[in-house]
Amino acid sequence: MYPRRVAQPSIRFVLVEPRSSGNIGAAARALKNCGFDRLVLVAPACDPLDEEARRFAVDAKDVLLAAERVPSLDAALEGAATVVGTSGLAGKQRRPNWRLDAFAAGLSREAAKGPLAFVFGRESRGLTDDELDRCTHLVHLAASEAYTSFNLAQALLLCAYTTRLALGVEPQPAAHDEPAAVHEEREAMYAHLNEALRAIGFLKPEQEEGMARRLRRMFGRADFTSGDVKVLRGIARQILWIARR
Amino acid sequence: MYPRRVAQPSIRFVLVEPRSSGNIGAAARALKNCGFDRLVLVAPACDPLDEEARRFAVDAKDVLLAAERVPSLDAALEGAATVVGTSGLAGKQRRPNWRLDAFAAGLSREAAKGPLAFVFGRESRGLTDDELDRCTHLVHLAASEAYTSFNLAQALLLCAYTTRLALGVEPQPAAHDEPAAVHEEREAMYAHLNEALRAIGFLKPEQEEGMARRLRRMFGRADFTSGDVKVLRGIARQILWIARR
């Protein structure tokens, strides 16, 4: 639905020693959903192309099949100007650890520097200190303290989706196809409705003003289009026809 | 790592006829990661507590075991003031469909109105038109045109995580003094209105479905309060009384 523009900055997603092929397949799908296509696997501890991986990749088998396999994190990071390591907050790393959304606010400037890599650790125990040392930035997710550990493919999805938004996909307009009703159309509609509601005894002289105002307020919040006004006037006409039979 | 503050507004996540128990388990984990705990399953087409569900839930088995099972979407939505349906952009629904992040910008105000529900459709074919009709808002994800369909649990994660971030700020006071209308009040109102409009010949059998849907869309934009619903039902009652004289 949105252009794939965000795939143009060179951004790769690196999984270090992933153990679940289902996660690898799910990661491939999440990347393709978000307009990315470069998945790098460091010494996977499973067969990344097995049946389960394919089942989770669904229509992202192309991304899965194109995943690079390398023996070391250093090989995975070749050419990367920015290396973003994902980790919980609890590590021993005494350095800034950005919440993903705060990091993303500066992401387009970061990506303009050159190729960027996100690095994700093992399902069981994340990245080692040595691996975190190789990262130029650390980010973490805003997890609930009730359960801080995200599934690997879900953590990757949050990074990929946040990156996609930060790099500026154009939002679609949420507007209506029909033109908005203009003042005189609205006024004619209220007059017509009031006439109908008077005819059926819903608007009574003594409370008419308050109730008519309330209807204006209710309908006023709805941003009626020209077409909507015609529909309501059609109802008013029909009410009058029945009331005057 | 962050306080569970976002769990305080009443927010539920509804899965309509999910078919994969793995997705249900993964959804439970994502909810707990994001500080939520209310999962509602409408007529699940699988055993939501089987081994695969538990395996994917990992340490969120409490959320999984507490998931409510209900027979219909209406039952799942009882008491919900705001109902947010998730759908692609491509549907026939001619109404605003917000990109998730744009919707989230106003989320704390929306959540202050009363209980809020996110609704997710089937893995294979999403939500039906009837189900979308029951939603007060539609949202979609900023998917790449290369692959627009997100995995169910991943779509839910994006909604939950975005909601968690959006509610990090204190909810704004509600816009109206009156409480927002809840789902069953709205549905009863539409049923009553349709009955009245049928009685005066405004809704004709051959075009009834399209016109009834249009009225829902018009009124759906108005954020009706409980009191507003009573007013409209008063009009419906009066129309019926006159029509049946």
CSV table of C-alpha atoms in Angstrom, one decimal:
chain,number,residue,atom,x,y,z
A,1,MET,CA,0.0,0.0,0.0
A,2,TYR,CA,2.9,2.3,0.7
A,3,PRO,CA,5.9,2.7,-1.6
A,4,ARG,CA,9.0,0.6,-0.7
A,5,ARG,CA,11.1,3.7,-0.4
A,6,VAL,CA,12.5,2.8,3.0
A,7,ALA,CA,14.3,-0.1,1.4
A,8,GLN,CA,16.6,2.3,-0.3
A,9,PRO,CA,18.9,3.3,2.5
A,10,SER,CA,21.1,0.3,3.0
A,11,ILE,CA,19.8,-1.3,6.2
A,12,ARG,CA,20.5,-4.9,7.2
A,13,PHE,CA,19.1,-7.0,10.0
A,14,VAL,CA,21.6,-9.4,11.6
A,15,LEU,CA,20.6,-12.4,13.8
A,16,VAL,CA,23.4,-13.8,15.9
A,17,GLU,CA,23.2,-17.6,16.3
A,18,PRO,CA,19.4,-17.9,16.0
A,19,ARG,CA,18.2,-21.3,17.2
A,20,SER,CA,14.6,-21.3,16.0
A,21,SER,CA,14.0,-21.6,12.3
A,22,GLY,CA,10.4,-20.4,12.9
A,23,ASN,CA,11.8,-17.2,14.2
A,24,ILE,CA,14.0,-16.8,11.1
A,25,GLY,CA,11.0,-17.3,8.8
A,26,ALA,CA,8.9,-14.9,10.8
A,27,ALA,CA,11.7,-12.4,10.7
A,28,ALA,CA,11.9,-12.6,6.9
A,29,ARG,CA,8.1,-12.0,6.7
A,30,ALA,CA,8.3,-9.0,9.1
A,31,LEU,CA,11.2,-7.5,7.0
A,32,LYS,CA,9.3,-7.8,3.8
A,33,ASN,CA,6.1,-6.4,5.4
A,34,CYS,CA,8.2,-3.3,6.4
A,35,GLY,CA,9.9,-2.9,3.0
A,36,PHE,CA,13.2,-4.4,3.8
A,37,ASP,CA,14.9,-7.4,2.3
A,38,ARG,CA,18.3,-7.9,3.8
A,39,LEU,CA,18.6,-10.6,6.5
A,40,VAL,CA,22.0,-11.8,7.7
A,41,LEU,CA,22.4,-14.9,9.8
A,42,VAL,CA,25.6,-15.3,11.9
A,43,ALA,CA,26.3,-19.0,12.5
A,44,PRO,CA,22.7,-20.1,12.7
A,45,ALA,CA,22.1,-23.0,15.2
A,46,CYS,CA,19.4,-24.5,13.0
A,47,ASP,CA,18.6,-25.0,9.3
A,48,PRO,CA,17.3,-21.6,8.3
A,49,LEU,CA,15.6,-23.0,5.2
A,50,ASP,CA,13.7,-25.9,6.8
A,51,GLU,CA,10.0,-26.5,6.5
A,52,GLU,CA,9.2,-24.5,9.7
A,53,ALA,CA,11.1,-21.4,8.4
A,54,ARG,CA,9.3,-21.6,5.1
A,55,ARG,CA,5.9,-21.9,6.9
A,56,PHE,CA,6.5,-18.8,8.9
A,57,ALA,CA,7.9,-16.8,6.0
A,58,VAL,CA,4.7,-17.4,4.0
A,59,ASP,CA,5.0,-15.0,1.1
A,60,ALA,CA,8.5,-13.8,2.1
A,61,LYS,CA,10.3,-16.9,1.0
A,62,ASP,CA,12.3,-14.7,-1.4
A,63,VAL,CA,13.7,-12.8,1.5
A,64,LEU,CA,14.3,-16.0,3.5
A,65,LEU,CA,16.1,-17.7,0.5
A,66,ALA,CA,18.3,-14.6,0.0
A,67,ALA,CA,19.4,-14.4,3.6
A,68,GLU,CA,23.1,-14.3,3.9
A,69,ARG,CA,24.9,-16.8,6.1
A,70,VAL,CA,28.2,-15.7,7.6
A,71,PRO,CA,30.5,-17.3,10.2
A,72,SER,CA,31.0,-14.3,12.5
A,73,LEU,CA,29.4,-11.0,13.6
A,74,ASP,CA,32.4,-9.1,12.1
A,75,ALA,CA,31.7,-10.6,8.7
A,76,ALA,CA,28.0,-9.7,9.1
A,77,LEU,CA,28.9,-6.0,9.8
A,78,GLU,CA,31.3,-5.5,6.9
A,79,GLY,CA,30.7,-2.0,5.5
A,80,ALA,CA,28.2,-0.9,8.1
A,81,ALA,CA,28.7,2.7,9.2
A,82,THR,CA,26.2,2.4,12.1
A,83,VAL,CA,25.7,-0.7,14.2
A,84,VAL,CA,22.6,-0.8,16.4
A,85,GLY,CA,22.7,-3.5,19.0
A,86,THR,CA,19.4,-4.5,20.7
A,87,SER,CA,19.5,-5.4,24.4
A,88,GLY,CA,17.5,-5.2,27.6
A,89,LEU,CA,18.3,-2.3,30.0
A,90,ALA,CA,19.6,-4.7,32.6
A,91,GLY,CA,23.0,-5.4,31.0
A,92,LYS,CA,26.3,-4.4,32.5
A,93,GLN,CA,27.0,-2.1,29.6
A,94,ARG,CA,27.6,1.4,31.1
A,95,ARG,CA,26.7,3.4,28.1
A,96,PRO,CA,23.7,5.1,26.6
A,97,ASN,CA,21.0,2.7,25.7
A,98,TRP,CA,18.2,4.5,23.7
A,99,ARG,CA,14.6,3.5,23.8
A,100,LEU,CA,13.9,2.5,20.2
A,101,ASP,CA,11.5,5.4,19.5
A,102,ALA,CA,14.0,8.0,20.9
A,103,PHE,CA,16.8,6.5,18.7
A,104,ALA,CA,14.4,6.4,15.7
A,105,ALA,CA,13.9,10.2,16.0
A,106,GLY,CA,17.5,10.7,14.7
A,107,LEU,CA,17.4,7.7,12.4
A,108,SER,CA,17.3,9.4,9.0
A,109,ARG,CA,20.4,11.4,9.9
A,110,GLU,CA,22.1,8.2,11.1
A,111,ALA,CA,21.1,6.3,7.9
A,112,ALA,CA,22.4,9.1,5.7
A,113,LYS,CA,25.9,8.4,7.1
A,114,GLY,CA,26.1,5.1,5.4
A,115,PRO,CA,25.0,1.5,5.7
A,116,LEU,CA,23.2,0.7,8.9
A,117,ALA,CA,22.8,-2.7,10.7
A,118,PHE,CA,20.5,-3.8,13.5
A,119,VAL,CA,21.9,-6.6,15.5
A,120,PHE,CA,19.8,-9.2,17.5
A,121,GLY,CA,21.1,-11.7,19.9
A,122,ARG,CA,20.3,-15.3,20.7
A,123,GLU,CA,16.8,-16.2,21.8
A,124,SER,CA,18.1,-17.4,25.1
A,125,ARG,CA,20.7,-14.9,26.2
A,126,GLY,CA,21.0,-12.0,23.8
A,127,LEU,CA,24.3,-10.5,22.8
A,128,THR,CA,27.5,-11.0,24.6
A,129,ASP,CA,29.6,-8.1,26.0
A,130,ASP,CA,32.0,-8.6,23.1
A,131,GLU,CA,29.2,-8.3,20.6
A,132,LEU,CA,27.7,-5.3,22.3
A,133,ASP,CA,31.2,-3.7,22.1
A,134,ARG,CA,31.0,-3.8,18.4
A,135,CYS,CA,27.8,-1.7,18.3
A,136,THR,CA,27.9,2.0,17.8
A,137,HIS,CA,24.5,2.4,19.5
A,138,LEU,CA,22.4,0.4,21.8
A,139,VAL,CA,18.6,0.4,21.8
A,140,HIS,CA,16.0,-1.3,23.9
A,141,LEU,CA,12.2,-1.7,23.7
A,142,ALA,CA,9.8,-0.2,26.2
A,143,ALA,CA,8.9,-3.5,27.7
A,144,SER,CA,6.6,-3.9,30.7
A,145,GLU,CA,8.4,-4.9,33.8
A,146,ALA,CA,6.0,-7.8,34.1
A,147,TYR,CA,7.7,-9.5,31.2
A,148,THR,CA,10.7,-7.8,29.6
A,149,SER,CA,11.8,-10.4,27.1
A,150,PHE,CA,10.3,-10.1,23.5
A,151,ASN,CA,10.3,-12.9,21.1
A,152,LEU,CA,13.2,-12.5,18.6
A,153,ALA,CA,11.1,-12.0,15.5
A,154,GLN,CA,8.8,-9.6,17.4
A,155,ALA,CA,11.7,-7.5,18.5
A,156,LEU,CA,12.9,-7.4,14.9
A,157,LEU,CA,9.5,-6.4,13.7
A,158,LEU,CA,9.3,-3.5,16.1
A,159,CYS,CA,12.8,-2.3,14.9
A,160,ALA,CA,11.9,-2.7,11.3
A,161,TYR,CA,8.4,-1.0,11.6
A,162,THR,CA,9.8,1.9,13.6
A,163,THR,CA,12.6,2.3,11.1
A,164,ARG,CA,10.1,2.3,8.2
A,165,LEU,CA,8.0,5.1,9.9
A,166,ALA,CA,11.1,7.1,10.9
A,167,LEU,CA,12.4,7.0,7.3
A,168,GLY,CA,9.3,8.6,6.1
A,169,VAL,CA,6.7,6.6,4.3
A,170,GLU,CA,3.9,8.9,3.3
A,171,PRO,CA,0.8,8.6,5.3
A,172,GLN,CA,-2.3,8.0,3.2
A,173,PRO,CA,-5.0,10.7,3.6
A,174,ALA,CA,-7.8,9.5,5.8
A,175,ALA,CA,-10.2,12.0,4.2
A,176,HIS,CA,-13.5,11.2,2.6
A,177,ASP,CA,-14.0,11.0,-1.1
A,178,GLU,CA,-17.1,13.2,-0.9
A,179,PRO,CA,-16.8,17.0,-0.5
A,180,ALA,CA,-17.6,18.3,3.0
A,181,ALA,CA,-21.1,19.9,3.4
A,182,VAL,CA,-21.0,23.7,3.2
A,183,HIS,CA,-22.8,26.0,5.6
A,184,GLU,CA,-26.0,26.6,3.6
A,185,GLU,CA,-26.4,22.8,3.0
A,186,ARG,CA,-26.1,22.2,6.7
A,187,GLU,CA,-28.6,24.9,7.6
A,188,ALA,CA,-31.2,23.7,5.1
A,189,MET,CA,-30.7,20.2,6.5
A,190,TYR,CA,-31.3,21.3,10.1
A,191,ALA,CA,-34.4,23.3,9.1
A,192,HIS,CA,-35.8,20.3,7.2
A,193,LEU,CA,-35.1,17.9,10.1
A,194,ASN,CA,-36.7,20.2,12.6
A,195,GLU,CA,-39.8,20.4,10.4
A,196,ALA,CA,-40.0,16.6,10.2
A,197,LEU,CA,-39.4,16.2,14.0
A,198,ARG,CA,-42.1,18.8,14.7
A,199,ALA,CA,-44.5,16.9,12.4
A,200,ILE,CA,-44.2,13.7,14.4
A,201,GLY,CA,-44.4,15.5,17.7
A,202,PHE,CA,-40.8,14.8,18.7
A,203,LEU,CA,-39.9,18.5,18.9
A,204,LYS,CA,-42.4,20.2,21.2
A,205,PRO,CA,-42.7,24.0,21.2
A,206,GLU,CA,-41.7,24.3,24.9
A,207,GLN,CA,-38.4,22.4,24.6
A,208,GLU,CA,-37.8,22.8,20.9
A,209,GLU,CA,-34.9,25.2,21.2
A,210,GLY,CA,-32.8,23.0,23.6
A,211,MET,CA,-33.5,19.8,21.7
A,212,ALA,CA,-32.7,21.3,18.3
A,213,ARG,CA,-29.5,22.6,19.7
A,214,ARG,CA,-28.6,19.2,21.0
A,215,LEU,CA,-29.2,17.7,17.6
A,216,ARG,CA,-26.9,20.3,16.0
A,217,ARG,CA,-24.2,19.4,18.5
A,218,MET,CA,-24.5,15.7,17.9
A,219,PHE,CA,-24.5,15.9,14.2
A,220,GLY,CA,-22.0,18.7,14.2
A,221,ARG,CA,-19.3,16.3,15.4
A,222,ALA,CA,-19.8,14.0,12.4
A,223,ASP,CA,-18.1,16.1,9.7
A,224,PHE,CA,-21.0,15.5,7.3
A,225,THR,CA,-20.4,15.5,3.6
A,226,SER,CA,-22.7,16.9,1.0
A,227,GLY,CA,-23.9,13.3,0.3
A,228,ASP,CA,-24.6,12.7,4.0
A,229,VAL,CA,-26.8,15.9,4.1
A,230,LYS,CA,-28.8,14.5,1.2
A,231,VAL,CA,-29.3,11.3,3.0
A,232,LEU,CA,-30.7,13.0,6.1
A,233,ARG,CA,-32.9,15.2,4.1
A,234,GLY,CA,-34.2,12.1,2.3
A,235,ILE,CA,-35.2,10.8,5.8
A,236,ALA,CA,-36.8,14.1,6.7
A,237,ARG,CA,-38.8,14.1,3.5
A,238,GLN,CA,-40.1,10.6,4.1
A,239,ILE,CA,-41.0,11.3,7.7
A,240,LEU,CA,-43.0,14.3,6.5
A,241,TRP,CA,-44.8,12.3,3.8
A,242,ILE,CA,-45.8,9.7,6.3
A,243,ALA,CA,-46.8,12.2,9.0
A,244,ARG,CA,-49.0,14.1,6.6
A,245,ARG,CA,-50.8,11.1,5.1
B,1,MET,CA,11.7,-1.9,32.7
B,2,TYR,CA,9.0,0.6,32.5
B,3,PRO,CA,6.1,0.9,34.8
B,4,ARG,CA,2.9,-1.0,33.8
B,5,ARG,CA,1.0,2.3,33.7
B,6,VAL,CA,-0.6,1.6,30.3
B,7,ALA,CA,-2.5,-1.4,31.7
B,8,GLN,CA,-4.7,0.9,33.7
B,9,PRO,CA,-7.0,2.2,31.0
B,10,SER,CA,-9.3,-0.7,30.1
B,11,ILE,CA,-8.0,-2.0,26.8
B,12,ARG,CA,-8.9,-5.4,25.4
B,13,PHE,CA,-7.6,-7.2,22.3
B,14,VAL,CA,-10.1,-9.3,20.4
B,15,LEU,CA,-9.2,-12.0,18.0
B,16,VAL,CA,-12.0,-13.1,15.7
B,17,GLU,CA,-12.0,-16.8,14.9
B,18,PRO,CA,-8.3,-17.3,15.1
B,19,ARG,CA,-7.1,-20.6,13.5
B,20,SER,CA,-3.6,-20.9,14.8
B,21,SER,CA,-3.0,-21.6,18.4
B,22,GLY,CA,0.6,-20.5,17.9
B,23,ASN,CA,-0.6,-17.1,17.0
B,24,ILE,CA,-2.8,-17.0,20.2
B,25,GLY,CA,0.2,-17.9,22.3
B,26,ALA,CA,2.4,-15.3,20.6
B,27,ALA,CA,-0.4,-12.7,21.0
B,28,ALA,CA,-0.5,-13.4,24.8
B,29,ARG,CA,3.2,-12.9,25.0
B,30,ALA,CA,3.2,-9.7,23.0
B,31,LEU,CA,0.4,-8.3,25.2
B,32,LYS,CA,2.3,-9.1,28.4
B,33,ASN,CA,5.5,-7.6,27.0
B,34,CYS,CA,3.5,-4.4,26.4
B,35,GLY,CA,1.8,-4.3,29.8
B,36,PHE,CA,-1.6,-5.5,28.8
B,37,ASP,CA,-3.4,-8.6,30.0
B,38,ARG,CA,-6.9,-8.9,28.4
B,39,LEU,CA,-7.2,-11.2,25.4
B,40,VAL,CA,-10.6,-12.1,24.1
B,41,LEU,CA,-11.2,-14.9,21.6
B,42,VAL,CA,-14.3,-15.0,19.5
B,43,ALA,CA,-15.2,-18.6,18.5
B,44,PRO,CA,-11.6,-19.8,18.1
B,45,ALA,CA,-11.1,-22.4,15.4
B,46,CYS,CA,-8.4,-24.2,17.3
B,47,ASP,CA,-7.6,-25.2,20.9
B,48,PRO,CA,-6.2,-21.9,22.4
B,49,LEU,CA,-4.6,-23.8,25.3
B,50,ASP,CA,-2.9,-26.6,23.4
B,51,GLU,CA,0.8,-27.3,23.5
B,52,GLU,CA,1.7,-25.0,20.7
B,53,ALA,CA,-0.1,-22.0,22.2
B,54,ARG,CA,1.7,-22.6,25.5
B,55,ARG,CA,5.1,-22.9,23.7
B,56,PHE,CA,4.6,-19.5,22.0
B,57,ALA,CA,3.3,-17.8,25.2
B,58,VAL,CA,6.5,-18.8,27.1
B,59,ASP,CA,6.2,-16.7,30.3
B,60,ALA,CA,2.8,-15.2,29.4
B,61,LYS,CA,0.9,-18.4,30.1
B,62,ASP,CA,-1.0,-16.4,32.8
B,63,VAL,CA,-2.4,-14.1,30.1
B,64,LEU,CA,-3.1,-17.1,27.8
B,65,LEU,CA,-5.0,-19.0,30.5
B,66,ALA,CA,-7.0,-15.9,31.4
B,67,ALA,CA,-8.1,-15.3,27.8
B,68,GLU,CA,-11.9,-15.0,27.5
B,69,ARG,CA,-13.7,-17.2,25.0
B,70,VAL,CA,-17.0,-15.8,23.7
B,71,PRO,CA,-19.3,-16.9,20.9
B,72,SER,CA,-19.8,-13.7,19.0
B,73,LEU,CA,-18.0,-10.3,18.3
B,74,ASP,CA,-20.9,-8.5,20.0
B,75,ALA,CA,-20.3,-10.4,23.2
B,76,ALA,CA,-16.6,-9.6,22.9
B,77,LEU,CA,-17.3,-5.9,22.6
B,78,GLU,CA,-19.8,-5.5,25.5
B,79,GLY,CA,-19.0,-2.3,27.4
B,80,ALA,CA,-16.5,-1.0,24.8
B,81,ALA,CA,-16.8,2.7,24.1
B,82,THR,CA,-14.3,2.7,21.3
B,83,VAL,CA,-13.9,-0.2,18.9
B,84,VAL,CA,-10.8,-0.1,16.7
B,85,GLY,CA,-10.9,-2.5,13.7
B,86,THR,CA,-7.7,-3.5,12.0
B,87,SER,CA,-7.9,-3.8,8.2
B,88,GLY,CA,-5.9,-3.3,5.1
B,89,LEU,CA,-6.5,-0.2,3.0
B,90,ALA,CA,-7.9,-2.1,0.1
B,91,GLY,CA,-11.4,-2.8,1.5
B,92,LYS,CA,-14.6,-1.5,0.1
B,93,GLN,CA,-15.2,0.5,3.3
B,94,ARG,CA,-15.5,4.1,2.3
B,95,ARG,CA,-14.6,5.6,5.5
B,96,PRO,CA,-11.5,7.0,7.2
B,97,ASN,CA,-8.9,4.3,7.8
B,98,TRP,CA,-6.2,5.8,10.0
B,99,ARG,CA,-2.6,4.7,9.8
B,100,LEU,CA,-1.9,3.2,13.2
B,101,ASP,CA,0.5,5.9,14.3
B,102,ALA,CA,-1.8,8.7,13.2
B,103,PHE,CA,-4.6,7.1,15.2
B,104,ALA,CA,-2.3,6.6,18.2
B,105,ALA,CA,-1.6,10.4,18.3
B,106,GLY,CA,-5.2,10.8,19.7
B,107,LEU,CA,-5.3,7.6,21.6
B,108,SER,CA,-5.1,8.9,25.1
B,109,ARG,CA,-8.1,11.1,24.5
B,110,GLU,CA,-9.9,8.2,23.0
B,111,ALA,CA,-9.1,5.9,25.9
B,112,ALA,CA,-10.3,8.4,28.4
B,113,LYS,CA,-13.8,8.0,27.0
B,114,GLY,CA,-14.1,4.5,28.3
B,115,PRO,CA,-13.1,0.9,27.6
B,116,LEU,CA,-11.4,0.4,24.3
B,117,ALA,CA,-11.1,-2.7,22.1
B,118,PHE,CA,-8.8,-3.5,19.3
B,119,VAL,CA,-10.3,-6.1,16.9
B,120,PHE,CA,-8.3,-8.5,14.7
B,121,GLY,CA,-9.7,-10.6,11.9
B,122,ARG,CA,-9.0,-14.1,10.8
B,123,GLU,CA,-5.5,-15.1,9.6
B,124,SER,CA,-6.8,-15.8,6.1
B,125,ARG,CA,-9.3,-13.1,5.4
B,126,GLY,CA,-9.5,-10.5,8.1
B,127,LEU,CA,-12.8,-9.0,9.2
B,128,THR,CA,-16.1,-9.2,7.3
B,129,ASP,CA,-18.0,-6.0,6.3
B,130,ASP,CA,-20.5,-6.7,9.1
B,131,GLU,CA,-17.7,-6.9,11.6
B,132,LEU,CA,-16.1,-3.7,10.3
B,133,ASP,CA,-19.5,-2.0,10.6
B,134,ARG,CA,-19.3,-2.6,14.4
B,135,CYS,CA,-16.0,-0.6,14.7
B,136,THR,CA,-16.0,3.0,15.6
B,137,HIS,CA,-12.5,3.5,14.0
B,138,LEU,CA,-10.5,1.6,11.4
B,139,VAL,CA,-6.7,1.5,11.5
B,140,HIS,CA,-4.1,0.0,9.1
B,141,LEU,CA,-0.4,-0.7,9.3
B,142,ALA,CA,2.1,1.1,7.0
B,143,ALA,CA,2.8,-2.1,5.1
B,144,SER,CA,5.2,-2.3,2.1
B,145,GLU,CA,3.3,-2.8,-1.1
B,146,ALA,CA,5.6,-5.7,-1.7
B,147,TYR,CA,3.8,-7.6,1.0
B,148,THR,CA,0.9,-6.0,2.8
B,149,SER,CA,-0.3,-8.9,5.0
B,150,PHE,CA,1.2,-9.0,8.5
B,151,ASN,CA,1.1,-12.1,10.7
B,152,LEU,CA,-1.8,-11.9,13.2
B,153,ALA,CA,0.3,-11.9,16.3
B,154,GLN,CA,2.7,-9.4,14.7
B,155,ALA,CA,-0.1,-7.0,13.8
B,156,LEU,CA,-1.4,-7.3,17.4
B,157,LEU,CA,2.1,-6.6,18.7
B,158,LEU,CA,2.4,-3.4,16.7
B,159,CYS,CA,-1.0,-2.2,18.0
B,160,ALA,CA,-0.1,-3.1,21.6
B,161,TYR,CA,3.4,-1.5,21.5
B,162,THR,CA,2.2,1.6,19.8
B,163,THR,CA,-0.6,1.9,22.3
B,164,ARG,CA,1.8,1.5,25.2
B,165,LEU,CA,4.0,4.3,23.9
B,166,ALA,CA,1.0,6.5,23.1
B,167,LEU,CA,-0.4,6.1,26.6
B,168,GLY,CA,2.9,6.9,28.2
B,169,VAL,CA,1.5,10.4,28.6
B,170,GLU,CA,-1.4,11.0,31.0
B,171,PRO,CA,-4.8,10.5,29.4
B,172,GLN,CA,-6.6,13.7,28.6
B,173,PRO,CA,-10.0,14.3,30.2
B,174,ALA,CA,-12.8,13.2,28.0
B,175,ALA,CA,-14.3,15.6,25.6
B,176,HIS,CA,-17.9,15.2,26.7
B,177,ASP,CA,-19.4,15.4,30.2
B,178,GLU,CA,-21.7,12.5,29.3
B,179,PRO,CA,-20.2,9.0,29.1
B,180,ALA,CA,-19.5,7.7,25.6
B,181,ALA,CA,-22.1,5.3,24.2
B,182,VAL,CA,-20.9,1.7,24.5
B,183,HIS,CA,-21.1,-1.0,21.8
B,184,GLU,CA,-24.5,-2.5,22.8
B,185,GLU,CA,-26.1,0.9,23.1
B,186,ARG,CA,-24.9,1.8,19.6
B,187,GLU,CA,-26.1,-1.5,18.1
B,188,ALA,CA,-29.5,-1.2,19.7
B,189,MET,CA,-29.8,2.3,18.4
B,190,TYR,CA,-29.0,1.2,14.8
B,191,ALA,CA,-31.5,-1.6,15.0
B,192,HIS,CA,-34.2,0.8,16.3
B,193,LEU,CA,-33.4,3.4,13.7
B,194,ASN,CA,-33.4,0.8,10.8
B,195,GLU,CA,-36.8,-0.4,12.1
B,196,ALA,CA,-38.2,3.1,12.0
B,197,LEU,CA,-36.8,3.9,8.6
B,198,ARG,CA,-38.2,0.7,7.2
B,199,ALA,CA,-41.6,1.6,8.6
B,200,ILE,CA,-41.7,4.8,6.7
B,201,GLY,CA,-40.3,3.3,3.5
B,202,PHE,CA,-37.0,5.0,3.6
B,203,LEU,CA,-35.1,1.8,3.9
B,204,LYS,CA,-36.2,-0.4,1.0
B,205,PRO,CA,-35.3,-4.1,1.0
B,206,GLU,CA,-33.3,-4.0,-2.2
B,207,GLN,CA,-31.0,-1.1,-1.0
B,208,GLU,CA,-31.3,-1.6,2.7
B,209,GLU,CA,-27.8,-3.0,3.4
B,210,GLY,CA,-26.0,-0.2,1.6
B,211,MET,CA,-28.0,2.6,3.1
B,212,ALA,CA,-27.9,1.1,6.6
B,213,ARG,CA,-24.1,1.0,6.3
B,214,ARG,CA,-24.0,4.5,5.1
B,215,LEU,CA,-26.0,5.7,8.2
B,216,ARG,CA,-23.6,3.8,10.4
B,217,ARG,CA,-20.6,5.6,8.8
B,218,MET,CA,-22.3,9.0,9.1
B,219,PHE,CA,-23.3,8.6,12.7
B,220,GLY,CA,-20.1,6.6,13.5
B,221,ARG,CA,-18.0,9.7,13.1
B,222,ALA,CA,-20.0,11.7,15.7
B,223,ASP,CA,-18.7,10.1,18.9
B,224,PHE,CA,-22.2,9.7,20.3
B,225,THR,CA,-22.7,9.7,24.0
B,226,SER,CA,-25.1,7.5,25.9
B,227,GLY,CA,-27.5,10.5,26.0
B,228,ASP,CA,-27.2,11.1,22.2
B,229,VAL,CA,-28.2,7.5,21.7
B,230,LYS,CA,-31.3,8.0,23.8
B,231,VAL,CA,-32.2,11.1,21.8
B,232,LEU,CA,-32.0,9.2,18.5
B,233,ARG,CA,-33.9,6.3,19.9
B,234,GLY,CA,-36.6,8.8,21.0
B,235,ILE,CA,-36.8,9.9,17.4
B,236,ALA,CA,-37.1,6.3,16.2
B,237,ARG,CA,-39.8,5.6,18.7
B,238,GLN,CA,-41.8,8.6,17.6
B,239,ILE,CA,-41.4,7.8,13.9
B,240,LEU,CA,-42.7,4.2,14.6
B,241,TRP,CA,-45.6,5.5,16.6
B,242,ILE,CA,-46.7,7.8,13.8
B,243,ALA,CA,-46.0,5.3,11.0
B,244,ARG,CA,-48.2,2.7,12.8
B,245,ARG,CA,-51.1,4.9,13.6
